[in-house]
mmCIF file of C-alpha atoms in Angstrom:
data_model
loop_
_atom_site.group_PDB
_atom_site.id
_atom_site.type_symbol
_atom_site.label_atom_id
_atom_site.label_comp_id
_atom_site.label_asym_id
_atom_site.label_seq_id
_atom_site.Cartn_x
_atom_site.Cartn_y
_atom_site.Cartn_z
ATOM 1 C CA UNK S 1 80.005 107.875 92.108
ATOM 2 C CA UNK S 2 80.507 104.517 94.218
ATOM 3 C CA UNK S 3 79.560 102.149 91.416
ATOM 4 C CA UNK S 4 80.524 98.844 93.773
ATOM 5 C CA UNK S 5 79.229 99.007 97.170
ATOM 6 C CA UNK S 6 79.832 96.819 100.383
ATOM 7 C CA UNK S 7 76.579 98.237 102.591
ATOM 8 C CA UNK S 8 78.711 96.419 105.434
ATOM 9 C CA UNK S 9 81.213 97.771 106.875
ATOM 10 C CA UNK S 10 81.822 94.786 109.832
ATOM 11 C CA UNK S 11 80.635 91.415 110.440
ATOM 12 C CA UNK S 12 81.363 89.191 113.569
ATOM 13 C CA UNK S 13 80.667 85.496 113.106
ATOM 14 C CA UNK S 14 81.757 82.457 115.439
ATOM 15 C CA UNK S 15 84.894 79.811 114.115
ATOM 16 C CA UNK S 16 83.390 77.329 112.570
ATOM 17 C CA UNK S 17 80.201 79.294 111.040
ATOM 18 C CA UNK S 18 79.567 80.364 107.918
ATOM 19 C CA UNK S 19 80.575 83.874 106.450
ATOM 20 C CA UNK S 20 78.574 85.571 103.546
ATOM 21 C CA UNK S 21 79.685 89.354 101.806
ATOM 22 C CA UNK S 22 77.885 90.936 99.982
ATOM 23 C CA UNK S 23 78.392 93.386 97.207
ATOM 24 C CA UNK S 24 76.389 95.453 94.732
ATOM 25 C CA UNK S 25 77.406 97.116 91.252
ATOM 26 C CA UNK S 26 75.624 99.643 88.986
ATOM 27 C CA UNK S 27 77.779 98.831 85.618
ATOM 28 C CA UNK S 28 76.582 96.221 83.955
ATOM 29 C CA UNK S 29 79.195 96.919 81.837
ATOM 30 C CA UNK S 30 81.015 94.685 84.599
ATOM 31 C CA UNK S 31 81.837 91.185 83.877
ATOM 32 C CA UNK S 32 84.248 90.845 85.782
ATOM 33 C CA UNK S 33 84.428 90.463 89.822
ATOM 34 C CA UNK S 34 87.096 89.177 92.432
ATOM 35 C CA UNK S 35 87.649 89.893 96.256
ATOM 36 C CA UNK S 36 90.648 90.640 97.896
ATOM 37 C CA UNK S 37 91.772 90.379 101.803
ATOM 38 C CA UNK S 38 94.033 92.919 103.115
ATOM 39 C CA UNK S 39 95.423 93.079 107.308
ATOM 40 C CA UNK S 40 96.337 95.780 108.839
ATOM 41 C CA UNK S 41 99.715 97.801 106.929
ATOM 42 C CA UNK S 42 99.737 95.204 103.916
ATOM 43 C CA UNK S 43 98.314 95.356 100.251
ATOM 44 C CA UNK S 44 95.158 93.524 99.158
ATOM 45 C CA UNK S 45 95.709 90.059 98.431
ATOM 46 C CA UNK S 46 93.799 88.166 95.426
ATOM 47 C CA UNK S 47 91.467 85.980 97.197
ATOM 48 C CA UNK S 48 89.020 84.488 94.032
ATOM 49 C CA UNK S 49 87.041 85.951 91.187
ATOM 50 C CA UNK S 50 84.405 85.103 88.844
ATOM 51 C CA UNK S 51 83.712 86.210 85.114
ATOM 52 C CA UNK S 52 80.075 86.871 84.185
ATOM 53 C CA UNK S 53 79.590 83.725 82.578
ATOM 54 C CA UNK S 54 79.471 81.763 85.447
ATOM 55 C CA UNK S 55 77.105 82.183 88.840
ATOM 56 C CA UNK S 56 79.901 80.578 90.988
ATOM 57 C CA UNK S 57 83.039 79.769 91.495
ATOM 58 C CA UNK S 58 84.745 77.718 94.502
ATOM 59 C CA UNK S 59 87.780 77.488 95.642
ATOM 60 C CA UNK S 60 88.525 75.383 98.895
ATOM 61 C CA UNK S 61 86.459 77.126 101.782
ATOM 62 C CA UNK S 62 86.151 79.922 99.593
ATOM 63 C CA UNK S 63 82.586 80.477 97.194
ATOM 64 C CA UNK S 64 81.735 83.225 94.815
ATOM 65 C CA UNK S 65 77.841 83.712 93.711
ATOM 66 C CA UNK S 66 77.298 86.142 91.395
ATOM 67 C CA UNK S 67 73.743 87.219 90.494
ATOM 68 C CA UNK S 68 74.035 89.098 86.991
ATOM 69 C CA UNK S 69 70.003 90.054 87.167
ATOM 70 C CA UNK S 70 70.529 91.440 90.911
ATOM 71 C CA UNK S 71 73.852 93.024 90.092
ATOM 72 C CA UNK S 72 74.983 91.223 93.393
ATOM 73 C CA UNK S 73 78.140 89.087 94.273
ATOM 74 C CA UNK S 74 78.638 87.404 97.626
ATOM 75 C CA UNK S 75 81.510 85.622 99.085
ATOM 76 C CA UNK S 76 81.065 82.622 101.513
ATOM 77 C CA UNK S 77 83.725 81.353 103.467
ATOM 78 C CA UNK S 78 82.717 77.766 105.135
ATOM 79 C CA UNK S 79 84.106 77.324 107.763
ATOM 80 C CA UNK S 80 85.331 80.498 108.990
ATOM 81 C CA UNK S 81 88.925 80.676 110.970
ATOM 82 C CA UNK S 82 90.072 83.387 112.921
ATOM 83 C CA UNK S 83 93.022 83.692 110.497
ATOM 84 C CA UNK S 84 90.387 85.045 108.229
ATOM 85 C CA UNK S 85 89.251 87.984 110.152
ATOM 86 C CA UNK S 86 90.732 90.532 107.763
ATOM 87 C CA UNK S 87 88.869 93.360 105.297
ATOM 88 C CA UNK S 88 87.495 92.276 102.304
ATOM 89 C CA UNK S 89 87.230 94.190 99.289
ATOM 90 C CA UNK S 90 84.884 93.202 96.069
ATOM 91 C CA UNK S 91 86.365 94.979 92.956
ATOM 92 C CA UNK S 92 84.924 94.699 89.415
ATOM 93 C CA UNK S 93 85.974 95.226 86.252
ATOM 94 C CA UNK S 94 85.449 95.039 82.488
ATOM 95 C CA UNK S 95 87.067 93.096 79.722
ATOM 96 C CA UNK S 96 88.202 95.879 77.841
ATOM 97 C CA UNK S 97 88.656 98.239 80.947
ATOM 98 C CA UNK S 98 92.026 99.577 82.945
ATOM 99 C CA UNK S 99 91.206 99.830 85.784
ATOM 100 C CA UNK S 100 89.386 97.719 89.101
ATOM 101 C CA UNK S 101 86.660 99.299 90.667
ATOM 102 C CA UNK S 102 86.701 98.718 94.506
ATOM 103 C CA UNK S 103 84.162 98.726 96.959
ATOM 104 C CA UNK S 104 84.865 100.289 100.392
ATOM 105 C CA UNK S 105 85.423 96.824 102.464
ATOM 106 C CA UNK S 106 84.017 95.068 104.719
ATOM 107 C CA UNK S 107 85.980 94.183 108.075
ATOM 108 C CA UNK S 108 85.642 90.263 108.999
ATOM 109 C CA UNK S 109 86.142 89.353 112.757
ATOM 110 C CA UNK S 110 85.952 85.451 113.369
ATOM 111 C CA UNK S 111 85.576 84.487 116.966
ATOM 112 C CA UNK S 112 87.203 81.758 118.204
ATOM 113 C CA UNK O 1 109.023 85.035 93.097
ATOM 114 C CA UNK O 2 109.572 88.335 94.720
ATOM 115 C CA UNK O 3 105.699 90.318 94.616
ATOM 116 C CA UNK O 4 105.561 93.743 93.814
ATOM 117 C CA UNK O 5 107.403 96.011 95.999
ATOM 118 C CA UNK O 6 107.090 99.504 96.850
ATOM 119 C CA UNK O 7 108.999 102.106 98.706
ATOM 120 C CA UNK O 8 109.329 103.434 101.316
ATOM 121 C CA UNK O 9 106.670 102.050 103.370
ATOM 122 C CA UNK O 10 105.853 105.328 105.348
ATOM 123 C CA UNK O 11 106.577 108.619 104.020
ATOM 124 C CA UNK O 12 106.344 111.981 105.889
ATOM 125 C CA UNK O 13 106.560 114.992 103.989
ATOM 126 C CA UNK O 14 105.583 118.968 104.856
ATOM 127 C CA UNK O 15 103.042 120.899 102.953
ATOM 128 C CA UNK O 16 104.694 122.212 99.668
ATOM 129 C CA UNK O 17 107.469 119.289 99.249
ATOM 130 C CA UNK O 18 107.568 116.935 96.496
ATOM 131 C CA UNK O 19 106.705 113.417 97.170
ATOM 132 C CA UNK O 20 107.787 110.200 95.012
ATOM 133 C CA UNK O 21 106.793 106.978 95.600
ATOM 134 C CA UNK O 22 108.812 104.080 93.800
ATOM 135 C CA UNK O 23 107.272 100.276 92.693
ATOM 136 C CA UNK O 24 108.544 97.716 91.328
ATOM 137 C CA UNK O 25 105.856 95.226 89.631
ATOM 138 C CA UNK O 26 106.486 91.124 89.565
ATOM 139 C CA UNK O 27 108.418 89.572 87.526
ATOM 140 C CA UNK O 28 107.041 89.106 84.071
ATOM 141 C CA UNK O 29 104.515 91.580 84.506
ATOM 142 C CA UNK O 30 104.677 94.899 82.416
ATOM 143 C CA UNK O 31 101.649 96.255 83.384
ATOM 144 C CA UNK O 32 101.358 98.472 86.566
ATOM 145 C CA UNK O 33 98.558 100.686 87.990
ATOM 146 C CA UNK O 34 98.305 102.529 90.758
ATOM 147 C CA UNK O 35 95.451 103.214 93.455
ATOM 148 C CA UNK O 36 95.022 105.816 96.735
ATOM 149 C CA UNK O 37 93.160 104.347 99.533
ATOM 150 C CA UNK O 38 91.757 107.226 101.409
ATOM 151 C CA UNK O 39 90.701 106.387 105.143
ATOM 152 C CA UNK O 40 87.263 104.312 105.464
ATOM 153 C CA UNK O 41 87.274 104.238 101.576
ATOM 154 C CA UNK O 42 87.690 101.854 98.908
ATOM 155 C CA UNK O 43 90.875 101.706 96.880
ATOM 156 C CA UNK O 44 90.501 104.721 94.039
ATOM 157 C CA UNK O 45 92.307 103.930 90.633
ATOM 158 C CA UNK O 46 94.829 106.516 89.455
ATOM 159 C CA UNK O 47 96.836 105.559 86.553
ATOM 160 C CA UNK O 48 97.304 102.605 84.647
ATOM 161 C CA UNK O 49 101.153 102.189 82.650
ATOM 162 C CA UNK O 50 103.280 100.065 80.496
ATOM 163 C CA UNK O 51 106.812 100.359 80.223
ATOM 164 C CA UNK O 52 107.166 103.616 78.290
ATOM 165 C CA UNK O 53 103.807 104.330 78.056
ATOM 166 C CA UNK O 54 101.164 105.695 80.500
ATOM 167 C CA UNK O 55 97.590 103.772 78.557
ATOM 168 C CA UNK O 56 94.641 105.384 81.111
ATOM 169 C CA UNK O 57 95.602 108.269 83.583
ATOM 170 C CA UNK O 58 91.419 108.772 83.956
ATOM 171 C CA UNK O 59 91.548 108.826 88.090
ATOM 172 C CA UNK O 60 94.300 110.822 88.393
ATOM 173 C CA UNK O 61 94.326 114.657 89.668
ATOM 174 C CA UNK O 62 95.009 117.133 86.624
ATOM 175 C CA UNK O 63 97.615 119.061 88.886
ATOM 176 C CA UNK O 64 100.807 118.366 90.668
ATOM 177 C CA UNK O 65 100.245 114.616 90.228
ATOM 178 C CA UNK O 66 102.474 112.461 87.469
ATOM 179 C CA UNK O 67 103.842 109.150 86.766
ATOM 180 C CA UNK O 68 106.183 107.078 85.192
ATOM 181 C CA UNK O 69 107.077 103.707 84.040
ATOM 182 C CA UNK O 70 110.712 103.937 82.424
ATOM 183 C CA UNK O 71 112.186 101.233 80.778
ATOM 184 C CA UNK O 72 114.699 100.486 83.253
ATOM 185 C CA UNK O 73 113.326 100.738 87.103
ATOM 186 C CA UNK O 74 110.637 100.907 88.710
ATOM 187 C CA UNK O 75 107.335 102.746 88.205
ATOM 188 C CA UNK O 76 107.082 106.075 89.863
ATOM 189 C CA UNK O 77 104.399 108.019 91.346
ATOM 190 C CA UNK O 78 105.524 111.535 91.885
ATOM 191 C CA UNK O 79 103.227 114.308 93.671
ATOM 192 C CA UNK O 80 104.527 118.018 93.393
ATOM 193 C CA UNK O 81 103.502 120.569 96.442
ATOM 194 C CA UNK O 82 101.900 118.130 98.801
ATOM 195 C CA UNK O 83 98.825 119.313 100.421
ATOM 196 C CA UNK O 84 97.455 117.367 104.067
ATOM 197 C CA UNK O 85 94.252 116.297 101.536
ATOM 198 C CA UNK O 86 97.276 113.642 99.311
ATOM 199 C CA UNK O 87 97.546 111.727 103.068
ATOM 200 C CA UNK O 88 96.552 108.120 102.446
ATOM 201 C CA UNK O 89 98.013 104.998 101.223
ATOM 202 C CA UNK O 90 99.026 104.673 98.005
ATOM 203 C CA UNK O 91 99.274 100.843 96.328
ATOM 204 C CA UNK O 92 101.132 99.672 93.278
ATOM 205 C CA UNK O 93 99.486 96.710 91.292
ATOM 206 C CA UNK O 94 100.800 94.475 88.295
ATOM 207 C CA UNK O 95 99.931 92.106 86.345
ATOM 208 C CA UNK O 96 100.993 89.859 83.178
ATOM 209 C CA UNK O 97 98.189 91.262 80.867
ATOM 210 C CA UNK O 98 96.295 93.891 80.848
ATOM 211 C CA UNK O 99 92.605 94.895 79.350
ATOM 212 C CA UNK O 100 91.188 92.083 77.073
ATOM 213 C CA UNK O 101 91.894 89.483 79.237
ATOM 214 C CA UNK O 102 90.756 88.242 82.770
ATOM 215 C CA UNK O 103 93.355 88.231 84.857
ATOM 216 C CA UNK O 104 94.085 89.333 88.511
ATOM 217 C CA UNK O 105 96.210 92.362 89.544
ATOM 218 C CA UNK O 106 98.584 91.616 92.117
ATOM 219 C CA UNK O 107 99.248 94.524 94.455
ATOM 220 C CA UNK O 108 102.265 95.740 96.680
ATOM 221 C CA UNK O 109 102.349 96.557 100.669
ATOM 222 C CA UNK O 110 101.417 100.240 99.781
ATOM 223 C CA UNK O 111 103.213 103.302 101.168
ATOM 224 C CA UNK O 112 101.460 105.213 103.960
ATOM 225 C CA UNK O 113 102.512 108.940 102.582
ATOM 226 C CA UNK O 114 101.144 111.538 105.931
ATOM 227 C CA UNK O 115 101.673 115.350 105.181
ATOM 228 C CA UNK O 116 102.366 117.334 107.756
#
């Protein structure tokens, strides 16, 4: 049972556009989501998060919207670099849970 | 600040041996977990330790699969009898807290175990 989904699996946008992810949950138990980056043959790397209390969160070229009513989470990157052409993972968790739930990526290719 | 390392990076193993795979979380962080990342899916939580202690073992298999996270060294993740299904990558994580706070978990390169 996939309870956080990227329906994306690529996206191809041109350097200096904008890039939007998108992710879904099913537990509203959740109130807590983040994204990771990960190349090829390395782990996941902590990109940003957000707690359920707030509908965004920015960091540099980096934005998080979360929509608690939708059960939706996007991540905007403005303006995109090639160095950021990478897969991106939305994971969610809960305050009193173990563990991260992970979606199953989405792969990023920024043209230059 | 070294991150969290695991080893080896690439494994190879034939059907029937025993597997381990070794991680070391951050410094300062006593909480490790550890995930399998089958191919074209999402990172799957397995088991979730403290030093000593294993706290939530809910994703892992019932058979041939354990763990460990002794009190000196690193965490272990040890799989009896491979089988060509336990191919995939499997990443370590830490981090300073763990469940009643926000925090992030940091992960390791991952080792790429393939069964032969």
């Amino acid at each position: 049972d996939q309870q956080v989904k990227q329906n994306s699996p690529s996206l191809s946008v041109q350097e200096g556009r904008i890039s939007i992810l998108n992710c879904d949950y099913t537990n509203s138990m959740f109130d807590y989501f983040l994204w990771y980056k990960k190349y090829p043959a390395e782990g996941p790397t902590f990109l940003i998060s957000i707690s359920s209390i707030k509908d965004k969160n920015e960091d540099g070229r980096f934005t998080v919207f979360l929509n608690k009513s939708a059960k939706h989470l996007s991540l905007h990157i403005v303006p995109s670099q090639p160095g950021d052409s990478a897969v991106y993972f939305c994971a969610a968790s809960s305050l009193t849970g173990n563990q991260f739930y992970f979606g199953t990526g989405t792969s990023l290719t920024v043209i230059p | 600040n070294a991150g969290v390392m695991q080893n080896p990076r690439h494994l190879v193993r034939r059907r029937g041996q025993e597997a381990r795979l070794r991680c070391s979380p951050m410094k300062g962080h006593s909480h490790v977990y550890w995930y399998r990342q089958l191919p074209e899916e999402g990172l799957k939580f397995m088991v979730y330790l403290q030093k000593e202690n294993i706290i939530d073992e809910s994703g892992m298999p019932k058979e041939r699969f354990s763990a460990e996270f002794p009190k000196e060294g690193p965490s272990i993740l040890r799989i009896q009898q491979v089988v060509r299904g336990d191919s995939a990558a499997y990443f370590c994580a830490s981090s300073p807290q763990g469940s009643g706070t926000y925090n992030e978990q940091f992960f390791g390169p991952g080792t790429r175990l393939t069964v032969l």
